[in-house]
mmCIF file of C-alpha atoms in Angstrom:
data_model
loop_
_atom_site.group_PDB
_atom_site.id
_atom_site.type_symbol
_atom_site.label_atom_id
_atom_site.label_comp_id
_atom_site.label_asym_id
_atom_site.label_seq_id
_atom_site.Cartn_x
_atom_site.Cartn_y
_atom_site.Cartn_z
ATOM 1 C CA MET A 1 -15.694 -32.450 2.516
ATOM 2 C CA LYS A 2 -18.068 -35.025 0.926
ATOM 3 C CA LYS A 3 -20.843 -34.147 3.353
ATOM 4 C CA ARG A 4 -20.352 -30.455 2.619
ATOM 5 C CA ILE A 5 -20.506 -31.055 -1.137
ATOM 6 C CA LEU A 6 -23.719 -33.051 -0.814
ATOM 7 C CA ALA A 7 -25.194 -30.246 1.249
ATOM 8 C CA MET A 8 -24.316 -27.509 -1.223
ATOM 9 C CA THR A 9 -27.883 -26.975 -2.322
ATOM 10 C CA CYS A 10 -28.815 -26.218 1.280
ATOM 11 C CA ALA A 11 -25.903 -23.865 1.974
ATOM 12 C CA ALA A 12 -26.125 -20.104 1.761
ATOM 13 C CA ALA A 13 -24.781 -19.635 -1.752
ATOM 14 C CA VAL A 14 -23.255 -16.512 -3.178
ATOM 15 C CA ALA A 15 -24.986 -15.146 -6.255
ATOM 16 C CA ALA A 16 -22.494 -14.851 -9.080
ATOM 17 C CA ALA A 17 -23.606 -12.554 -11.848
ATOM 18 C CA ALA A 18 -21.061 -12.722 -14.666
ATOM 19 C CA VAL A 19 -19.493 -9.905 -16.648
ATOM 20 C CA PRO A 20 -20.909 -9.691 -20.191
ATOM 21 C CA VAL A 21 -18.059 -9.247 -22.603
ATOM 22 C CA TYR A 22 -19.888 -7.924 -25.645
ATOM 23 C CA GLY A 23 -22.891 -5.693 -26.207
ATOM 24 C CA ALA A 24 -25.840 -6.877 -28.281
ATOM 25 C CA GLU A 25 -24.583 -5.333 -31.525
ATOM 26 C CA GLU A 26 -21.051 -6.654 -31.075
ATOM 27 C CA THR A 27 -22.300 -10.142 -30.290
ATOM 28 C CA ALA A 28 -23.709 -10.437 -33.783
ATOM 29 C CA ALA A 29 -20.406 -9.374 -35.313
ATOM 30 C CA GLU A 30 -18.295 -11.599 -33.072
ATOM 31 C CA PRO A 31 -20.291 -14.616 -31.872
ATOM 32 C CA ALA A 32 -19.713 -15.960 -28.397
ATOM 33 C CA GLN A 33 -17.984 -19.290 -28.058
ATOM 34 C CA SER A 34 -20.532 -22.089 -27.893
ATOM 35 C CA ALA A 35 -20.836 -24.559 -25.062
ATOM 36 C CA GLU A 36 -19.831 -27.391 -27.431
ATOM 37 C CA GLU A 37 -16.376 -25.835 -27.827
ATOM 38 C CA THR A 38 -15.632 -26.230 -24.129
ATOM 39 C CA VAL A 39 -15.319 -29.270 -21.910
ATOM 40 C CA ALA A 40 -18.332 -29.694 -19.635
ATOM 41 C CA THR A 41 -16.890 -30.859 -16.340
ATOM 42 C CA ASN A 42 -19.443 -30.244 -13.585
ATOM 43 C CA LEU A 43 -16.931 -28.197 -11.642
ATOM 44 C CA GLY A 44 -17.665 -26.437 -8.384
ATOM 45 C CA VAL A 45 -16.047 -23.543 -6.542
ATOM 46 C CA MET A 46 -15.925 -22.964 -2.808
ATOM 47 C CA VAL A 47 -14.716 -19.767 -1.148
ATOM 48 C CA ASN A 48 -13.761 -20.182 2.508
ATOM 49 C CA GLU A 49 -15.745 -23.440 2.583
ATOM 50 C CA GLU A 50 -18.914 -21.828 1.224
ATOM 51 C CA PRO A 51 -20.182 -22.857 -2.240
ATOM 52 C CA VAL A 52 -20.450 -20.283 -5.003
ATOM 53 C CA GLU A 53 -23.449 -20.615 -7.315
ATOM 54 C CA PHE A 54 -23.157 -19.287 -10.852
ATOM 55 C CA SER A 55 -26.172 -18.122 -12.822
ATOM 56 C CA GLY A 56 -25.720 -19.046 -16.463
ATOM 57 C CA GLN A 57 -22.265 -20.127 -17.589
ATOM 58 C CA GLN A 58 -20.588 -22.547 -15.173
ATOM 59 C CA PRO A 59 -16.853 -23.082 -14.552
ATOM 60 C CA VAL A 60 -15.252 -25.156 -17.306
ATOM 61 C CA ILE A 61 -11.947 -26.694 -18.317
ATOM 62 C CA VAL A 62 -10.492 -25.554 -21.639
ATOM 63 C CA ASP A 63 -7.214 -27.100 -22.783
ATOM 64 C CA ASN A 64 -6.614 -28.433 -19.261
ATOM 65 C CA VAL A 65 -7.058 -24.987 -17.687
ATOM 66 C CA THR A 66 -9.962 -24.287 -15.329
ATOM 67 C CA LEU A 67 -11.866 -21.099 -16.193
ATOM 68 C CA VAL A 68 -14.433 -19.400 -13.956
ATOM 69 C CA PRO A 69 -16.807 -16.452 -14.464
ATOM 70 C CA VAL A 70 -14.803 -13.418 -13.423
ATOM 71 C CA ARG A 71 -17.326 -11.712 -11.180
ATOM 72 C CA GLY A 72 -18.697 -14.366 -8.822
ATOM 73 C CA VAL A 73 -15.569 -15.638 -7.095
ATOM 74 C CA LEU A 74 -13.715 -12.328 -7.004
ATOM 75 C CA GLU A 75 -16.604 -10.314 -5.594
ATOM 76 C CA THR A 76 -16.986 -12.955 -2.895
ATOM 77 C CA LEU A 77 -13.346 -12.220 -2.021
ATOM 78 C CA GLY A 78 -14.151 -8.511 -1.701
ATOM 79 C CA VAL A 79 -12.793 -7.482 -5.103
ATOM 80 C CA THR A 80 -14.696 -4.873 -7.128
ATOM 81 C CA VAL A 81 -15.132 -5.815 -10.801
ATOM 82 C CA ALA A 82 -15.617 -3.132 -13.483
ATOM 83 C CA TRP A 83 -16.111 -3.795 -17.218
ATOM 84 C CA ASP A 84 -15.091 -1.344 -19.970
ATOM 85 C CA ALA A 85 -16.987 -2.294 -23.129
ATOM 86 C CA GLU A 86 -15.004 0.111 -25.317
ATOM 87 C CA THR A 87 -11.574 -1.334 -24.514
ATOM 88 C CA HIS A 88 -12.737 -4.859 -23.595
ATOM 89 C CA THR A 89 -10.887 -4.611 -20.291
ATOM 90 C CA ILE A 90 -11.832 -5.663 -16.775
ATOM 91 C CA THR A 91 -10.517 -3.636 -13.841
ATOM 92 C CA LEU A 92 -10.263 -5.370 -10.470
ATOM 93 C CA THR A 93 -9.885 -3.348 -7.281
ATOM 94 C CA GLU A 94 -9.538 -4.114 -3.589
ATOM 95 C CA GLY A 95 -8.310 -1.360 -1.310
ATOM 96 C CA GLU A 96 -5.084 -0.011 -2.797
ATOM 97 C CA LYS A 97 -4.615 -3.035 -5.063
ATOM 98 C CA THR A 98 -5.677 -2.757 -8.703
ATOM 99 C CA GLY A 99 -5.273 -5.170 -11.601
ATOM 100 C CA THR A 100 -6.415 -5.201 -15.214
ATOM 101 C CA LEU A 101 -7.445 -8.017 -17.548
ATOM 102 C CA THR A 102 -7.920 -7.650 -21.296
ATOM 103 C CA MET A 103 -10.096 -10.060 -23.213
ATOM 104 C CA ASP A 104 -8.153 -12.588 -25.318
ATOM 105 C CA SER A 105 -4.938 -11.737 -23.436
ATOM 106 C CA ASP A 106 -3.179 -14.001 -20.945
ATOM 107 C CA VAL A 107 -1.529 -11.043 -19.170
ATOM 108 C CA PHE A 108 -2.777 -9.832 -15.796
ATOM 109 C CA GLN A 109 -1.460 -6.282 -15.351
ATOM 110 C CA THR A 110 -0.828 -4.960 -11.828
ATOM 111 C CA GLY A 111 0.789 -1.529 -11.927
ATOM 112 C CA ASP A 112 4.197 -1.947 -13.547
ATOM 113 C CA THR A 113 4.089 -5.736 -13.193
ATOM 114 C CA SER A 114 2.771 -8.148 -15.808
ATOM 115 C CA VAL A 115 1.749 -11.621 -14.664
ATOM 116 C CA GLN A 116 1.229 -14.317 -17.276
ATOM 117 C CA MET A 117 -1.850 -16.424 -16.609
ATOM 118 C CA ALA A 118 -2.342 -20.058 -17.559
ATOM 119 C CA ALA A 119 -4.757 -19.031 -20.343
ATOM 120 C CA PRO A 120 -6.247 -15.841 -21.806
ATOM 121 C CA ALA A 121 -9.325 -14.166 -20.393
ATOM 122 C CA GLN A 122 -11.963 -15.265 -22.877
ATOM 123 C CA ASN A 123 -15.551 -15.028 -23.983
ATOM 124 C CA ILE A 124 -17.596 -18.164 -23.387
ATOM 125 C CA ASN A 125 -21.285 -17.891 -24.146
ATOM 126 C CA GLY A 126 -21.084 -14.114 -23.869
ATOM 127 C CA LEU A 127 -19.452 -14.057 -20.429
ATOM 128 C CA ALA A 128 -15.896 -13.228 -19.347
ATOM 129 C CA MET A 129 -14.078 -16.329 -18.094
ATOM 130 C CA ILE A 130 -10.607 -16.322 -16.530
ATOM 131 C CA PRO A 131 -8.054 -18.721 -15.043
ATOM 132 C CA LEU A 132 -8.393 -17.940 -11.352
ATOM 133 C CA ARG A 133 -5.086 -18.667 -9.629
ATOM 134 C CA ALA A 134 -2.883 -15.686 -10.596
ATOM 135 C CA VAL A 135 -5.641 -13.154 -9.983
ATOM 136 C CA ALA A 136 -6.857 -14.664 -6.711
ATOM 137 C CA GLU A 137 -3.322 -14.929 -5.322
ATOM 138 C CA TYR A 138 -2.643 -11.277 -6.143
ATOM 139 C CA PHE A 139 -5.594 -10.352 -3.941
ATOM 140 C CA GLY A 140 -4.319 -12.485 -1.067
ATOM 141 C CA ALA A 141 -6.208 -15.756 -1.591
ATOM 142 C CA GLU A 142 -4.938 -19.310 -1.949
ATOM 143 C CA VAL A 143 -6.286 -21.624 -4.642
ATOM 144 C CA GLY A 144 -6.390 -25.405 -4.350
ATOM 145 C CA TRP A 145 -8.000 -28.311 -6.194
ATOM 146 C CA ASP A 146 -10.045 -31.179 -4.756
ATOM 147 C CA ALA A 147 -9.747 -33.775 -7.536
ATOM 148 C CA GLU A 148 -12.099 -36.286 -5.923
ATOM 149 C CA ASN A 149 -14.983 -33.812 -5.743
ATOM 150 C CA ARG A 150 -13.935 -31.744 -8.777
ATOM 151 C CA MET A 151 -13.917 -28.634 -6.649
ATOM 152 C CA VAL A 152 -11.821 -25.452 -6.834
ATOM 153 C CA LEU A 153 -11.022 -24.448 -3.246
ATOM 154 C CA VAL A 154 -10.377 -20.763 -2.601
ATOM 155 C CA THR A 155 -9.385 -19.550 0.853
ATOM 156 C CA LYS A 156 -8.610 -16.082 2.109
ATOM 157 C CA ALA A 157 -7.849 -15.257 5.708
ATOM 158 C CA PRO A 158 -9.728 -12.271 7.134
ATOM 159 C CA GLU A 159 -7.673 -9.107 7.217
ATOM 160 C CA VAL A 160 -6.073 -8.605 10.605
ATOM 161 C CA GLN A 161 -6.301 -5.103 12.002
ATOM 162 C CA TYR A 162 -2.869 -4.631 13.519
ATOM 163 C CA LEU A 163 -2.998 -0.849 13.841
ATOM 164 C CA ALA A 164 -5.374 1.721 15.243
ATOM 165 C CA GLU A 165 -4.871 5.488 15.305
ATOM 166 C CA ASP A 166 -4.763 8.208 17.901
ATOM 167 C CA THR A 167 -4.604 11.990 17.603
ATOM 168 C CA TYR A 168 -2.895 14.848 19.389
ATOM 169 C CA GLU A 169 -3.780 18.497 18.860
ATOM 170 C CA LYS A 170 -2.422 21.648 20.416
ATOM 171 C CA VAL A 171 -2.608 25.372 19.669
ATOM 172 C CA LEU A 172 -0.717 28.565 20.463
ATOM 173 C CA LYS A 173 -2.707 31.793 20.899
ATOM 174 C CA ASP A 174 -1.820 35.375 21.685
ATOM 175 C CA GLU A 175 -3.006 37.250 24.769
ATOM 176 C CA ASN A 176 -6.231 38.174 22.961
ATOM 177 C CA GLY A 177 -7.057 34.591 22.080
ATOM 178 C CA ASN A 178 -6.071 34.880 18.418
ATOM 179 C CA LEU A 179 -4.655 31.725 16.858
ATOM 180 C CA LEU A 180 -0.926 31.922 16.150
ATOM 181 C CA ALA A 181 0.019 28.303 15.494
ATOM 182 C CA GLU A 182 -1.550 24.865 15.649
ATOM 183 C CA VAL A 183 -0.423 21.261 15.594
ATOM 184 C CA LYS A 184 -2.502 18.330 14.378
ATOM 185 C CA ALA A 185 -1.039 14.847 14.704
ATOM 186 C CA ILE A 186 -2.270 11.389 13.726
ATOM 187 C CA TYR A 187 -0.074 8.505 14.817
ATOM 188 C CA PRO A 188 -0.319 4.698 14.746
ATOM 189 C CA VAL A 189 -1.219 2.578 17.759
ATOM 190 C CA LEU A 190 -0.086 -1.047 17.624
ATOM 191 C CA THR A 191 -2.922 -3.485 18.409
ATOM 192 C CA ALA A 192 -1.429 -6.710 17.022
ATOM 193 C CA GLU A 193 -1.030 -9.847 19.123
ATOM 194 C CA VAL A 194 2.629 -9.428 20.079
ATOM 195 C CA PRO A 195 4.359 -9.610 23.483
ATOM 196 C CA GLU A 196 2.530 -7.124 25.707
ATOM 197 C CA ALA A 197 5.682 -5.497 27.044
ATOM 198 C CA ALA A 198 6.989 -4.895 23.515
ATOM 199 C CA ARG A 199 3.641 -3.529 22.334
ATOM 200 C CA ASP A 200 3.463 -1.140 25.293
ATOM 201 C CA THR A 201 7.038 0.012 24.686
ATOM 202 C CA VAL A 202 6.383 0.663 20.995
ATOM 203 C CA ASN A 203 3.133 2.543 21.619
ATOM 204 C CA LYS A 204 4.667 4.623 24.402
ATOM 205 C CA ASN A 205 7.589 5.502 22.155
ATOM 206 C CA ILE A 206 5.383 6.483 19.195
ATOM 207 C CA ALA A 207 3.038 8.622 21.298
ATOM 208 C CA GLY A 208 5.908 10.200 23.209
ATOM 209 C CA LEU A 209 7.852 11.180 20.092
ATOM 210 C CA THR A 210 4.726 12.621 18.465
ATOM 211 C CA MET A 211 3.749 14.737 21.453
ATOM 212 C CA LYS A 212 7.315 15.893 22.026
ATOM 213 C CA ALA A 213 7.618 17.010 18.391
ATOM 214 C CA ALA A 214 4.341 18.929 18.657
ATOM 215 C CA ASP A 215 5.190 20.627 21.946
ATOM 216 C CA THR A 216 8.739 21.471 20.860
ATOM 217 C CA TYR A 217 7.479 23.029 17.642
ATOM 218 C CA LEU A 218 5.143 25.430 19.442
ATOM 219 C CA VAL A 219 7.934 26.508 21.788
ATOM 220 C CA GLU A 220 10.376 27.025 18.908
ATOM 221 C CA VAL A 221 8.044 29.149 16.769
ATOM 222 C CA LYS A 222 6.525 31.246 19.562
ATOM 223 C CA ASP A 223 8.732 34.321 19.164
ATOM 224 C CA GLU A 224 8.811 34.126 15.361
ATOM 225 C CA VAL A 225 5.071 33.693 14.915
ATOM 226 C CA THR A 226 4.250 36.395 17.469
ATOM 227 C CA GLN A 227 6.431 38.890 15.613
ATOM 228 C CA GLU A 228 5.036 37.921 12.204
ATOM 229 C CA ALA A 229 1.447 38.218 13.425
ATOM 230 C CA ALA A 230 2.158 41.724 14.723
ATOM 231 C CA GLU A 231 3.829 42.796 11.465
ATOM 232 C CA LEU A 232 1.265 41.340 9.037
ATOM 233 C CA GLY A 233 -1.927 42.070 10.931
ATOM 234 C CA GLU A 234 -4.947 40.935 8.898
ATOM 235 C CA ASN A 235 -2.667 39.333 6.296
ATOM 236 C CA PHE A 236 -1.206 36.941 8.839
ATOM 237 C CA HIS A 237 -1.810 33.206 8.412
ATOM 238 C CA PRO A 238 -1.305 30.936 11.441
ATOM 239 C CA PHE A 239 1.648 28.566 11.376
ATOM 240 C CA GLN A 240 0.794 24.883 11.090
ATOM 241 C CA LEU A 241 2.409 21.545 11.806
ATOM 242 C CA VAL A 242 0.657 18.394 10.553
ATOM 243 C CA ILE A 243 2.082 15.030 11.610
ATOM 244 C CA SER A 244 0.865 11.855 9.935
ATOM 245 C CA TYR A 245 2.219 8.504 8.734
ATOM 246 C CA GLU A 246 2.197 6.314 5.621
ATOM 247 C CA ASP A 247 3.499 3.036 4.152
ATOM 248 C CA ALA A 248 2.868 1.104 7.376
ATOM 249 C CA PHE A 249 4.234 -2.457 7.213
ATOM 250 C CA TYR A 250 3.533 -5.141 9.799
ATOM 251 C CA GLY A 251 5.198 -8.513 9.364
ATOM 252 C CA LYS A 252 8.313 -10.575 10.006
ATOM 253 C CA GLY A 253 8.231 -9.464 13.635
ATOM 254 C CA VAL A 254 8.451 -5.735 12.922
ATOM 255 C CA LEU A 255 6.339 -2.623 12.543
ATOM 256 C CA SER A 256 7.718 -0.059 10.119
ATOM 257 C CA TYR A 257 6.325 3.167 8.688
ATOM 258 C CA LEU A 258 7.207 6.663 7.530
ATOM 259 C CA THR A 259 6.174 9.606 9.688
ATOM 260 C CA THR A 260 5.502 12.705 7.586
ATOM 261 C CA VAL A 261 5.813 16.152 9.136
ATOM 262 C CA TRP A 262 4.314 18.985 7.077
ATOM 263 C CA GLU A 263 5.221 22.456 8.294
ATOM 264 C CA TYR A 264 3.883 25.834 7.216
ATOM 265 C CA ARG A 265 5.556 29.054 8.340
ATOM 266 C CA GLY A 266 4.068 31.554 5.932
ATOM 267 C CA GLY A 267 4.702 31.835 2.210
ATOM 268 C CA ALA A 268 3.039 29.922 -0.603
ATOM 269 C CA ASN A 269 3.834 26.337 0.365
ATOM 270 C CA GLY A 270 4.710 24.260 3.350
ATOM 271 C CA THR A 271 7.437 21.620 3.302
ATOM 272 C CA THR A 272 7.370 17.973 4.332
ATOM 273 C CA LYS A 273 10.019 16.126 6.296
ATOM 274 C CA GLY A 274 10.188 12.414 7.017
ATOM 275 C CA VAL A 275 11.110 10.177 9.934
ATOM 276 C CA GLY A 276 11.422 6.443 9.300
ATOM 277 C CA LYS A 277 10.892 3.827 12.005
ATOM 278 C CA ILE A 278 11.399 0.063 12.250
ATOM 279 C CA TYR A 279 10.324 -1.463 15.578
ATOM 280 C CA ASP A 280 11.246 -4.959 16.729
ATOM 281 C CA LEU A 281 7.987 -6.413 18.053
ATOM 282 C CA GLN A 282 9.722 -8.915 20.308
ATOM 283 C CA THR A 283 11.760 -6.353 22.224
ATOM 284 C CA GLY A 284 10.123 -3.014 21.436
ATOM 285 C CA GLU A 285 13.486 -1.626 20.357
ATOM 286 C CA THR A 286 14.212 0.051 17.023
ATOM 287 C CA LYS A 287 16.105 -1.806 14.308
ATOM 288 C CA THR A 288 18.836 -0.362 12.121
ATOM 289 C CA LEU A 289 19.653 -0.248 8.426
ATOM 290 C CA GLY A 290 22.445 -2.728 9.065
ATOM 291 C CA ASP A 291 19.907 -5.301 10.223
ATOM 292 C CA TYR A 292 18.626 -5.533 6.639
ATOM 293 C CA ILE A 293 21.420 -4.282 4.379
ATOM 294 C CA ASN A 294 24.997 -5.552 4.188
ATOM 295 C CA LEU A 295 27.073 -2.468 4.944
ATOM 296 C CA GLN A 296 30.735 -2.530 4.009
ATOM 297 C CA SER A 297 33.134 -2.405 6.922
ATOM 298 C CA GLY A 298 33.443 1.140 8.231
ATOM 299 C CA LEU A 299 30.522 2.432 6.153
ATOM 300 C CA THR A 300 27.995 4.401 8.194
ATOM 301 C CA GLU A 301 24.258 4.362 7.546
ATOM 302 C CA ARG A 302 24.423 7.902 6.191
ATOM 303 C CA ASP A 303 27.353 7.073 3.897
ATOM 304 C CA TYR A 304 25.360 4.170 2.472
ATOM 305 C CA MET A 305 22.248 6.303 1.884
ATOM 306 C CA VAL A 306 24.367 8.969 0.177
ATOM 307 C CA GLN A 307 25.780 6.269 -2.121
ATOM 308 C CA VAL A 308 22.269 5.091 -3.012
ATOM 309 C CA PHE A 309 21.209 8.598 -4.016
ATOM 310 C CA ARG A 310 24.434 9.248 -5.921
ATOM 311 C CA ARG A 311 23.911 6.124 -8.019
ATOM 312 C CA ASP A 312 20.411 7.264 -8.891
ATOM 313 C CA MET A 313 21.633 10.779 -9.676
ATOM 314 C CA ALA A 314 24.198 9.353 -12.083
ATOM 315 C CA SER A 315 21.491 7.725 -14.205
ATOM 316 C CA ASN A 316 18.641 10.195 -13.620
ATOM 317 C CA SER A 317 20.398 13.529 -13.200
ATOM 318 C CA GLU A 318 17.612 15.435 -14.982
ATOM 319 C CA LYS A 319 15.189 14.588 -12.161
ATOM 320 C CA TYR A 320 17.305 16.220 -9.457
ATOM 321 C CA LEU A 321 17.893 19.829 -8.474
ATOM 322 C CA GLU A 322 21.094 21.427 -9.704
ATOM 323 C CA GLY A 323 22.626 21.518 -6.237
ATOM 324 C CA ALA A 324 21.392 18.085 -5.129
ATOM 325 C CA ALA A 325 24.840 16.465 -5.113
ATOM 326 C CA GLN A 326 26.162 19.203 -2.847
ATOM 327 C CA SER A 327 23.113 18.922 -0.584
ATOM 328 C CA LEU A 328 23.969 15.273 0.024
ATOM 329 C CA LEU A 329 27.284 16.363 1.531
ATOM 330 C CA ASP A 330 25.504 18.685 3.960
ATOM 331 C CA THR A 331 24.937 16.800 7.208
ATOM 332 C CA ASN A 332 21.872 18.979 7.828
ATOM 333 C CA THR A 333 20.146 17.293 4.879
ATOM 334 C CA ASN A 334 17.853 14.757 6.495
ATOM 335 C CA LEU A 335 18.102 11.210 5.117
ATOM 336 C CA GLY A 336 16.277 8.202 6.502
ATOM 337 C CA TYR A 337 14.942 4.718 5.844
ATOM 338 C CA TYR A 338 12.089 2.326 6.607
ATOM 339 C CA LEU A 339 10.809 -1.070 5.457
ATOM 340 C CA LYS A 340 8.105 -0.948 2.806
ATOM 341 C CA ASP A 341 7.690 -4.724 2.961
ATOM 342 C CA GLU A 342 9.794 -7.726 3.945
ATOM 343 C CA LYS A 343 11.871 -7.487 0.759
ATOM 344 C CA THR A 344 12.079 -3.728 0.194
ATOM 345 C CA MET A 345 13.879 -0.944 2.038
ATOM 346 C CA VAL A 346 13.047 2.684 1.232
ATOM 347 C CA ILE A 347 15.742 5.351 1.456
ATOM 348 C CA PHE A 348 14.309 8.873 1.558
ATOM 349 C CA ALA A 349 15.201 12.555 1.701
ATOM 350 C CA ASP A 350 13.065 15.521 2.754
ATOM 351 C CA GLN A 351 10.992 17.518 0.304
ATOM 352 C CA THR A 352 12.870 20.208 -1.722
ATOM 353 C CA THR A 353 16.326 18.981 -0.623
ATOM 354 C CA LEU A 354 17.155 16.899 -3.725
ATOM 355 C CA LYS A 355 14.226 17.229 -6.127
ATOM 356 C CA PRO A 356 11.683 19.961 -6.939
ATOM 357 C CA HIS A 357 9.042 20.770 -4.326
ATOM 358 C CA SER A 358 6.323 19.082 -6.392
ATOM 359 C CA GLU A 359 8.060 15.697 -5.957
ATOM 360 C CA GLY A 360 7.396 15.650 -2.208
ATOM 361 C CA ILE A 361 9.575 13.390 -0.077
ATOM 362 C CA VAL A 362 12.136 11.733 -2.357
ATOM 363 C CA LYS A 363 12.047 7.923 -2.100
ATOM 364 C CA LEU A 364 14.279 5.226 -3.567
ATOM 365 C CA GLU A 365 13.544 1.518 -3.139
ATOM 366 C CA ILE A 366 16.338 -1.013 -2.663
ATOM 367 C CA PRO A 367 16.156 -4.773 -2.040
ATOM 368 C CA VAL A 368 16.798 -6.161 1.419
ATOM 369 C CA ASN A 369 19.880 -8.395 1.232
ATOM 370 C CA LYS A 370 20.155 -9.825 4.762
#
């Protein structure tokens, strides 16, 4: 580490332009904190063993809390930084993750979650300075401290691509070549470093189920769509089936996701159904709800899912359709589950079965307790 620190001036440094926190007019009304009010500490920051150079204000320690310019380190981690001068807020974005900082507040807001930082985001010499740990950890980095070299050490492993995608398309036409129905499918392909036999089993299962669903659909609708095309003539719209997936989770030895199946058979809107999957990546077999949730003796998976929805209906009845409780008793009402992450199970029901069509697939999150 000492050799690397001594060689910092020769390393390829990352330019770190800071976020100005006040415009020229506002600066006069609310002066920036002066350098004398902070503790000059000759701190350094390294991201994945590469030094970060800051133009202007350097990292400092204020009241025993290390503060760094907000832009330099986070942009090096792949986080986009946006400043709103009107509200004095900083929005941080990476992929689907978004967080918000407000000047002079020690709260880091991420969706519905508020994380208290070690100190407020603050203006030092006209630049936004923040305590790094809470923010960096939210975006998947680890933060350490090298006391001997007075160096903040930030590390973030490169994102592992554990999934690829494949497609399957098929059409049904009449004897004149006119389109009657079509299927478009996108499905996940596991590429992670797991036992080869398990990976092959999982991928074969996913592809097989997708293709079977597509082929079966075209067989099932053939007579119906042929008759409707003949009756409607120019007003006929081809039937469609679109298969996709969402909420993919890879971790703790499993791959889990929700397959969405959108179907259109005429009318104003199509409807979406769901199929949840949890694959064991050691064996290639599917896992059950009981592997993650303590089910009372004699309670089936469906009984448990019905209970989950009933509890939510009891406290949020206004969000459900009038006949939702009765629909739960109908065994034709599709209910399912999948893992959103290692701590969260999602119980779901198909679109329009329990809530209005605009709500899409109905999802309830419950904690894993096994």
